[in-house]
GROMACS .gro file of C-alpha atoms in nm:
model
  377
    1MET     CA    1   8.958  -2.207   1.774
    2THR     CA    2   8.630  -2.397   1.799
    3ILE     CA    3   8.539  -2.676   1.560
    4LEU     CA    4   8.250  -2.468   1.426
    5ARG     CA    5   8.475  -2.172   1.348
    6ALA     CA    6   8.737  -2.400   1.195
    7VAL     CA    7   8.476  -2.555   0.969
    8PHE     CA    8   8.360  -2.207   0.867
    9LEU     CA    9   8.713  -2.096   0.778
   10LEU     CA   10   8.764  -2.412   0.575
   11ALA     CA   11   8.442  -2.343   0.385
   12VAL     CA   12   8.553  -1.987   0.310
   13SER     CA   13   8.885  -2.097   0.164
   14ALA     CA   14   8.748  -2.405  -0.014
   15PRO     CA   15   8.647  -2.237  -0.343
   16ALA     CA   16   9.000  -2.113  -0.405
   17LEU     CA   17   9.144  -2.454  -0.326
   18LEU     CA   18   8.892  -2.645  -0.533
   19ALA     CA   19   8.948  -2.417  -0.830
   20GLN     CA   20   9.293  -2.573  -0.856
   21ARG     CA   21   9.154  -2.928  -0.865
   22ALA     CA   22   8.960  -3.119  -1.130
   23ARG     CA   23   8.737  -3.422  -1.158
   24ALA     CA   24   8.850  -3.711  -1.375
   25ARG     CA   25   8.636  -3.614  -1.674
   26GLU     CA   26   8.768  -3.260  -1.667
   27LEU     CA   27   9.110  -3.415  -1.724
   28GLY     CA   28   8.986  -3.630  -2.010
   29VAL     CA   29   8.966  -3.947  -1.800
   30ALA     CA   30   8.631  -4.118  -1.861
   31PRO     CA   31   8.636  -4.487  -1.765
   32GLY     CA   32   8.412  -4.729  -1.948
   33VAL     CA   33   8.137  -4.709  -2.207
   34PHE     CA   34   7.828  -4.593  -2.019
   35ALA     CA   35   7.738  -4.227  -1.963
   36PRO     CA   36   7.720  -4.066  -1.618
   37GLY     CA   37   7.409  -3.904  -1.475
   38ARG     CA   38   7.342  -3.534  -1.434
   39HIS     CA   39   7.577  -3.481  -1.138
   40ASN     CA   40   7.798  -3.785  -1.201
   41ALA     CA   41   7.731  -3.870  -0.838
   42ILE     CA   42   7.551  -4.119  -0.619
   43THR     CA   43   7.273  -3.862  -0.586
   44ASP     CA   44   7.180  -3.925  -0.951
   45VAL     CA   45   6.987  -4.223  -0.811
   46ALA     CA   46   6.651  -4.062  -0.738
   47GLY     CA   47   6.587  -4.008  -0.369
   48VAL     CA   48   6.946  -4.061  -0.253
   49ARG     CA   49   7.088  -3.777  -0.046
   50VAL     CA   50   7.435  -3.711   0.094
   51GLY     CA   51   7.528  -3.498   0.392
   52GLN     CA   52   7.882  -3.413   0.502
   53VAL     CA   53   8.040  -3.234   0.796
   54THR     CA   54   8.410  -3.156   0.794
   55LEU     CA   55   8.582  -3.123   1.131
   56THR     CA   56   8.913  -2.936   1.148
   57GLN     CA   57   9.035  -2.797   1.477
   58GLY     CA   58   9.374  -2.658   1.573
   59ASP     CA   59   9.673  -2.850   1.442
   60ASN     CA   60   9.550  -3.202   1.504
   61VAL     CA   61   9.183  -3.264   1.421
   62ARG     CA   62   9.126  -3.352   1.055
   63THR     CA   63   8.822  -3.577   1.023
   64GLY     CA   64   8.448  -3.570   0.960
   65VAL     CA   65   8.124  -3.750   0.883
   66THR     CA   66   7.959  -3.846   0.555
   67ALA     CA   67   7.598  -3.966   0.560
   68ILE     CA   68   7.421  -4.151   0.277
   69LEU     CA   69   7.041  -4.162   0.292
   70PRO     CA   70   6.863  -4.400   0.048
   71HIS     CA   71   6.538  -4.201   0.055
   72ALA     CA   72   6.376  -3.907   0.231
   73GLY     CA   73   6.135  -4.113   0.440
   74ASN     CA   74   6.172  -4.313   0.759
   75LEU     CA   75   6.413  -4.594   0.672
   76TYR     CA   76   6.313  -4.796   0.976
   77ARG     CA   77   5.950  -4.802   0.862
   78ASP     CA   78   6.022  -4.819   0.488
   79ARG     CA   79   6.332  -5.034   0.446
   80VAL     CA   80   6.537  -5.098   0.135
   81PRO     CA   81   6.700  -5.427   0.033
   82ALA     CA   82   7.074  -5.416   0.090
   83ALA     CA   83   7.383  -5.634   0.082
   84LEU     CA   84   7.747  -5.638   0.184
   85HIS     CA   85   8.056  -5.763   0.002
   86VAL     CA   86   8.384  -5.791   0.192
   87GLY     CA   87   8.693  -5.750  -0.023
   88ASN     CA   88   8.921  -5.770   0.281
   89GLY     CA   89   8.783  -5.764   0.634
   90PHE     CA   90   9.037  -5.553   0.823
   91GLY     CA   91   8.786  -5.298   0.952
   92LYS     CA   92   8.524  -5.193   1.204
   93LEU     CA   93   8.203  -5.192   1.002
   94LEU     CA   94   7.911  -5.176   1.244
   95GLY     CA   95   7.566  -5.327   1.192
   96VAL     CA   96   7.637  -5.568   0.909
   97THR     CA   97   7.554  -5.903   1.070
   98GLN     CA   98   7.185  -5.807   1.082
   99LEU     CA   99   7.205  -5.646   0.738
  100ARG     CA  100   7.338  -5.974   0.597
  101GLU     CA  101   7.089  -6.187   0.788
  102LEU     CA  102   6.779  -5.990   0.683
  103GLY     CA  103   6.907  -5.843   0.358
  104GLU     CA  104   6.779  -5.495   0.434
  105LEU     CA  105   6.886  -5.153   0.553
  106GLU     CA  106   6.687  -4.972   0.823
  107SER     CA  107   6.909  -4.670   0.884
  108PRO     CA  108   7.119  -4.424   0.685
  109ILE     CA  109   7.482  -4.522   0.626
  110LEU     CA  110   7.744  -4.318   0.809
  111LEU     CA  111   8.113  -4.303   0.721
  112THR     CA  112   8.369  -4.161   0.964
  113CYS     CA  113   8.708  -4.235   1.125
  114THR     CA  114   8.794  -4.569   1.287
  115LEU     CA  115   8.778  -4.477   1.656
  116CYS     CA  116   8.470  -4.261   1.601
  117VAL     CA  117   8.248  -4.545   1.474
  118TRP     CA  118   8.078  -4.607   1.809
  119LYS     CA  119   8.029  -4.239   1.889
  120ALA     CA  120   7.877  -4.184   1.546
  121ALA     CA  121   7.650  -4.486   1.588
  122ASP     CA  122   7.530  -4.371   1.929
  123ALA     CA  123   7.458  -4.024   1.794
  124MET     CA  124   7.263  -4.164   1.497
  125VAL     CA  125   7.059  -4.393   1.723
  126GLU     CA  126   6.971  -4.100   1.947
  127HIS     CA  127   6.874  -3.887   1.647
  128LEU     CA  128   6.661  -4.154   1.479
  129LEU     CA  129   6.478  -4.260   1.797
  130ALA     CA  130   6.381  -3.899   1.868
  131ALA     CA  131   6.146  -3.890   1.565
  132PRO     CA  132   5.775  -3.872   1.658
  133ASP     CA  133   5.691  -4.205   1.492
  134MET     CA  134   5.981  -4.388   1.660
  135GLN     CA  135   5.875  -4.351   2.024
  136GLN     CA  136   5.788  -4.720   2.067
  137VAL     CA  137   6.096  -4.860   1.891
  138ARG     CA  138   6.319  -5.074   2.114
  139SER     CA  139   6.565  -5.209   1.858
  140ILE     CA  140   6.734  -5.044   1.561
  141ASN     CA  141   7.029  -5.155   1.351
  142VAL     CA  142   7.245  -4.862   1.240
  143VAL     CA  143   7.525  -4.907   0.987
  144VAL     CA  144   7.851  -4.715   1.033
  145GLY     CA  145   8.168  -4.765   0.826
  146GLU     CA  146   8.516  -4.623   0.865
  147THR     CA  147   8.869  -4.582   0.744
  148ASN     CA  148   9.165  -4.491   0.962
  149ASP     CA  149   9.272  -4.126   0.930
  150GLY     CA  150   9.514  -4.144   1.223
  151GLY     CA  151   9.803  -4.007   1.020
  152LEU     CA  152   9.654  -3.661   0.974
  153ASN     CA  153   9.399  -3.671   1.255
  154ASP     CA  154   9.428  -3.707   1.630
  155ILE     CA  155   9.213  -4.016   1.610
  156ARG     CA  156   9.254  -4.104   1.978
  157ALA     CA  157   9.072  -3.782   2.067
  158ARG     CA  158   8.766  -3.932   1.892
  159PRO     CA  159   8.660  -3.582   1.783
  160VAL     CA  160   8.334  -3.666   1.602
  161THR     CA  161   8.043  -3.515   1.794
  162ALA     CA  162   7.673  -3.588   1.811
  163ASP     CA  163   7.610  -3.245   1.656
  164ALA     CA  164   7.829  -3.332   1.356
  165VAL     CA  165   7.636  -3.655   1.301
  166ARG     CA  166   7.302  -3.480   1.338
  167ARG     CA  167   7.401  -3.211   1.089
  168ALA     CA  168   7.525  -3.465   0.834
  169LEU     CA  169   7.188  -3.643   0.855
  170THR     CA  170   6.960  -3.340   0.857
  171GLU     CA  171   7.148  -3.131   0.601
  172ALA     CA  172   7.183  -3.407   0.342
  173THR     CA  173   7.088  -3.300  -0.012
  174ASP     CA  174   7.026  -3.464  -0.347
  175GLY     CA  175   7.243  -3.231  -0.557
  176PRO     CA  176   7.615  -3.230  -0.638
  177VAL     CA  177   7.839  -3.400  -0.382
  178ALA     CA  178   8.153  -3.234  -0.246
  179GLU     CA  179   8.462  -3.447  -0.307
  180GLY     CA  180   8.819  -3.477  -0.188
  181SER     CA  181   8.928  -3.361   0.158
  182VAL     CA  182   8.578  -3.327   0.302
  183GLY     CA  183   8.353  -3.514   0.542
  184ALA     CA  184   8.477  -3.863   0.625
  185GLY     CA  185   8.758  -3.809   0.373
  186THR     CA  186   8.910  -3.507   0.546
  187GLY     CA  187   9.211  -3.695   0.682
  188THR     CA  188   9.241  -3.995   0.452
  189VAL     CA  189   9.532  -4.095   0.226
  190ALA     CA  190   9.525  -4.297  -0.097
  191PHE     CA  191   9.820  -4.426  -0.303
  192GLY     CA  192  10.046  -4.204  -0.091
  193TRP     CA  193   9.862  -3.886  -0.188
  194LYS     CA  194   9.569  -3.715  -0.023
  195GLY     CA  195   9.257  -3.928  -0.065
  196GLY     CA  196   8.902  -3.858   0.039
  197ILE     CA  197   8.543  -3.868  -0.077
  198GLY     CA  198   8.471  -3.942  -0.442
  199THR     CA  199   8.157  -4.023  -0.635
  200SER     CA  200   8.037  -4.115  -0.982
  201SER     CA  201   7.734  -4.260  -1.159
  202ARG     CA  202   7.623  -4.440  -1.472
  203VAL     CA  203   7.290  -4.442  -1.654
  204LEU     CA  204   7.218  -4.751  -1.859
  205PRO     CA  205   7.074  -4.720  -2.209
  206THR     CA  206   6.703  -4.797  -2.239
  207ARG     CA  207   6.768  -5.136  -2.398
  208PHE     CA  208   6.949  -5.236  -2.077
  209GLY     CA  209   6.671  -5.108  -1.852
  210GLY     CA  210   6.760  -4.740  -1.824
  211TYR     CA  211   6.863  -4.784  -1.461
  212THR     CA  212   7.097  -4.555  -1.270
  213ILE     CA  213   7.390  -4.677  -1.059
  214GLY     CA  214   7.569  -4.441  -0.822
  215VAL     CA  215   7.884  -4.498  -0.619
  216LEU     CA  216   8.043  -4.305  -0.332
  217VAL     CA  217   8.384  -4.395  -0.188
  218GLN     CA  218   8.592  -4.302   0.113
  219SER     CA  219   8.941  -4.373  -0.021
  220ASN     CA  220   9.221  -4.445   0.225
  221PHE     CA  221   9.410  -4.733   0.066
  222GLY     CA  222   9.734  -4.804  -0.116
  223GLY     CA  223   9.878  -4.981  -0.414
  224ILE     CA  224  10.036  -4.884  -0.744
  225LEU     CA  225   9.816  -4.617  -0.900
  226GLN     CA  226   9.717  -4.656  -1.262
  227VAL     CA  227   9.477  -4.438  -1.456
  228LEU     CA  228   9.316  -4.610  -1.756
  229GLY     CA  229   9.629  -4.822  -1.783
  230ALA     CA  230   9.882  -4.541  -1.747
  231PRO     CA  231  10.132  -4.631  -1.468
  232VAL     CA  232  10.090  -4.303  -1.284
  233GLY     CA  233  10.226  -4.427  -0.952
  234ARG     CA  234  10.549  -4.554  -1.104
  235GLU     CA  235  10.594  -4.249  -1.325
  236LEU     CA  236  10.546  -4.013  -1.030
  237ASP     CA  237  10.762  -4.234  -0.805
  238GLN     CA  238  10.486  -4.282  -0.549
  239TYR     CA  239  10.372  -4.642  -0.505
  240ALA     CA  240  10.357  -4.937  -0.267
  241PHE     CA  241  10.664  -5.159  -0.230
  242ARG     CA  242  10.880  -4.886  -0.382
  243GLY     CA  243  11.139  -4.943  -0.109
  244ALA     CA  244  11.124  -5.322  -0.125
  245SER     CA  245  11.489  -5.354  -0.228
  246ASN     CA  246  11.610  -5.149   0.069
  247GLY     CA  247  11.370  -5.259   0.339
  248GLY     CA  248  11.090  -5.011   0.272
  249ALA     CA  249  10.776  -5.075   0.477
  250ASP     CA  250  10.499  -4.941   0.252
  251ASP     CA  251  10.293  -5.241   0.147
  252GLY     CA  252   9.979  -5.060   0.036
  253ASP     CA  253   9.781  -5.096   0.358
  254GLY     CA  254   9.476  -4.880   0.416
  255SER     CA  255   9.104  -4.912   0.360
  256ILE     CA  256   8.820  -4.815   0.131
  257MET     CA  257   8.449  -4.789   0.201
  258ILE     CA  258   8.226  -4.812  -0.106
  259VAL     CA  259   7.852  -4.739  -0.111
  260VAL     CA  260   7.656  -4.844  -0.419
  261ALA     CA  261   7.303  -4.721  -0.487
  262THR     CA  262   7.073  -4.814  -0.772
  263ASP     CA  263   6.712  -4.771  -0.876
  264ALA     CA  264   6.715  -5.112  -1.043
  265PRO     CA  265   6.473  -5.345  -0.860
  266LEU     CA  266   6.716  -5.593  -0.709
  267SER     CA  267   6.689  -5.844  -0.428
  268ASP     CA  268   6.955  -5.854  -0.158
  269ARG     CA  269   7.099  -6.158  -0.339
  270ASN     CA  270   7.163  -5.970  -0.662
  271LEU     CA  271   7.271  -5.663  -0.467
  272GLU     CA  272   7.547  -5.875  -0.317
  273ARG     CA  273   7.649  -5.982  -0.666
  274LEU     CA  274   7.651  -5.615  -0.771
  275ALA     CA  275   7.855  -5.516  -0.466
  276SER     CA  276   8.120  -5.777  -0.542
  277ARG     CA  277   8.182  -5.625  -0.886
  278ALA     CA  278   8.271  -5.290  -0.731
  279MET     CA  279   8.597  -5.447  -0.617
  280LEU     CA  280   8.691  -5.487  -0.984
  281GLY     CA  281   8.677  -5.109  -1.009
  282VAL     CA  282   8.912  -5.083  -0.711
  283SER     CA  283   9.159  -5.321  -0.873
  284ARG     CA  284   9.157  -5.117  -1.195
  285THR     CA  285   9.305  -4.825  -1.002
  286GLY     CA  286   9.598  -5.037  -0.883
  287SER     CA  287   9.498  -5.184  -0.546
  288SER     CA  288   9.579  -5.541  -0.442
  289ALA     CA  289   9.356  -5.527  -0.128
  290SER     CA  290   9.651  -5.572   0.107
  291ASN     CA  291   9.646  -5.751   0.442
  292GLY     CA  292   9.582  -5.434   0.641
  293SER     CA  293   9.319  -5.294   0.407
  294GLY     CA  294   8.954  -5.292   0.510
  295ASP     CA  295   8.769  -5.308   0.177
  296TYR     CA  296   8.391  -5.309   0.209
  297VAL     CA  297   8.105  -5.255  -0.035
  298LEU     CA  298   7.751  -5.178   0.078
  299ALA     CA  299   7.484  -5.185  -0.193
  300PHE     CA  300   7.115  -5.098  -0.178
  301SER     CA  301   6.820  -5.054  -0.413
  302THR     CA  302   6.578  -4.763  -0.390
  303ALA     CA  303   6.321  -4.914  -0.631
  304ALA     CA  304   5.962  -4.899  -0.506
  305GLU     CA  305   5.904  -5.255  -0.628
  306VAL     CA  306   6.143  -5.398  -0.368
  307ARG     CA  307   6.078  -5.174  -0.065
  308ARG     CA  308   6.007  -5.355   0.260
  309ALA     CA  309   5.756  -5.214   0.508
  310TRP     CA  310   5.872  -5.298   0.861
  311ASP     CA  311   5.536  -5.449   0.964
  312ALA     CA  312   5.438  -5.622   0.638
  313PRO     CA  313   5.309  -5.978   0.700
  314ARG     CA  314   5.453  -6.091   0.368
  315LEU     CA  315   5.667  -5.952   0.086
  316SER     CA  316   5.563  -5.945  -0.277
  317THR     CA  317   5.831  -5.793  -0.498
  318THR     CA  318   5.920  -5.769  -0.864
  319GLU     CA  319   6.288  -5.780  -0.949
  320ILE     CA  320   6.490  -5.805  -1.265
  321ALA     CA  321   6.618  -6.142  -1.375
  322ASN     CA  322   6.973  -6.269  -1.337
  323GLU     CA  323   7.021  -6.245  -1.713
  324GLN     CA  324   6.973  -5.868  -1.692
  325MET     CA  325   7.255  -5.810  -1.444
  326SER     CA  326   7.556  -5.787  -1.675
  327ALA     CA  327   7.507  -5.422  -1.774
  328LEU     CA  328   7.468  -5.329  -1.407
  329PHE     CA  329   7.792  -5.512  -1.330
  330GLN     CA  330   7.974  -5.315  -1.598
  331ALA     CA  331   7.825  -4.989  -1.475
  332VAL     CA  332   7.928  -5.040  -1.113
  333VAL     CA  333   8.285  -5.124  -1.214
  334GLU     CA  334   8.308  -4.805  -1.420
  335ALA     CA  335   8.149  -4.584  -1.154
  336THR     CA  336   8.368  -4.723  -0.875
  337GLU     CA  337   8.684  -4.667  -1.075
  338GLU     CA  338   8.587  -4.309  -1.155
  339ALA     CA  339   8.473  -4.234  -0.800
  340ILE     CA  340   8.815  -4.336  -0.668
  341LEU     CA  341   8.992  -4.118  -0.924
  342ASN     CA  342   8.765  -3.826  -0.834
  343SER     CA  343   8.851  -3.872  -0.467
  344LEU     CA  344   9.220  -3.836  -0.554
  345PHE     CA  345   9.201  -3.562  -0.815
  346MET     CA  346   8.967  -3.341  -0.611
  347ALA     CA  347   9.157  -3.381  -0.283
  348THR     CA  348   9.362  -3.088  -0.156
  349THR     CA  349   9.688  -3.096   0.040
  350VAL     CA  350   9.621  -3.133   0.413
  351THR     CA  351   9.848  -3.069   0.711
  352GLY     CA  352   9.751  -3.212   1.046
  353ASN     CA  353   9.877  -3.406   1.345
  354GLY     CA  354  10.237  -3.316   1.256
  355ARG     CA  355  10.218  -3.443   0.897
  356THR     CA  356  10.148  -3.304   0.552
  357ILE     CA  357  10.000  -3.521   0.278
  358GLU     CA  358  10.023  -3.364  -0.066
  359ALA     CA  359   9.748  -3.375  -0.322
  360ILE     CA  360   9.842  -3.559  -0.640
  361PRO     CA  361  10.003  -3.297  -0.870
  362LEU     CA  362   9.761  -3.254  -1.158
  363ASP     CA  363  10.016  -3.092  -1.387
  364ARG     CA  364  10.246  -3.393  -1.366
  365LEU     CA  365   9.947  -3.626  -1.389
  366ARG     CA  366   9.842  -3.459  -1.716
  367GLU     CA  367  10.191  -3.514  -1.857
  368VAL     CA  368  10.179  -3.886  -1.777
  369LEU     CA  369   9.832  -3.924  -1.924
  370ARG     CA  370   9.943  -3.756  -2.247
  371ARG     CA  371  10.260  -3.962  -2.269
  372TYR     CA  372  10.070  -4.289  -2.241
  373GLY     CA  373   9.796  -4.186  -2.484
  374VAL     CA  374   9.514  -4.164  -2.227
  375THR     CA  375   9.452  -3.804  -2.330
  376PRO     CA  376   9.542  -3.630  -2.658
  377PRO     CA  377   9.896  -3.488  -2.691
   0.00000   0.00000   0.00000
């Protein structure tokens, strides 16, 4: 079976599978105090687009690519301020030394599997340099993040292709974002259940600026799952260190990639402050950012006031003051928490590479949420 045909068959069966799943809010789980945007997704930030290609082939390939584009133009020519926060640096995040040095993003962000980072980067470079207005470019800094899906995916085969990368970039849209076992989340695992892609957004009230904050995650990490304080992991007997008394090895290792977008006019300095708060949303779900967990947050602003033309002799920007950041901090914590929960609740059971990882059972989850007063009895 070819990859293309496998992807087609997955798409055909997806509606039936997804009908059995639910986003956090459909289960009555609504973290925080701010309201989500129209799609409750990173694409609620105007101009942001997401493209995903799911690769499933035979019994062993379960991986994919997720692309996040800050705007529809040429990012190399019309750059956006950006920043990185490292929660724990056990990962292979490509392109971030220049991003940190210059405080700007000049390419889309790709997410994929660990050993596919360099293939994905090469494919994106080739695609971007082929544009008519890029013929004289001799240096470009592409950003590619990853989590390790080697449990469900034959990661050593490095199955991500240039065509998959090209499709993720060119087919990106600004509408609803597919979640769960799709794209770069096809083979990932979180809290012992099937993880994947999740997204959420928040829109601030007018008195706090009316800005939108969107978050997308690739969840592949461990810990002791809690949902709005309910000890779901313990109640469902699925959590890190569960076998500590008898020599169990599960210590919550894994990784999470987090991409934060906002239309608030922020400098790279305040974007780094915003990115750091996303880790608070991760901790709310029960992670302790273990030794083997690569926990990274990339944040960028799409605001016209802070755009950076590649050949501008000087920059003149208008950004919000430090005193106006607190509501944005709250919003990114809420959206990150909900995006992670969506990645879990929307994920479907996946078998691959000789293993099966079950989706979190929503019926049992509902019982725990009712018992602990998260949702009505």
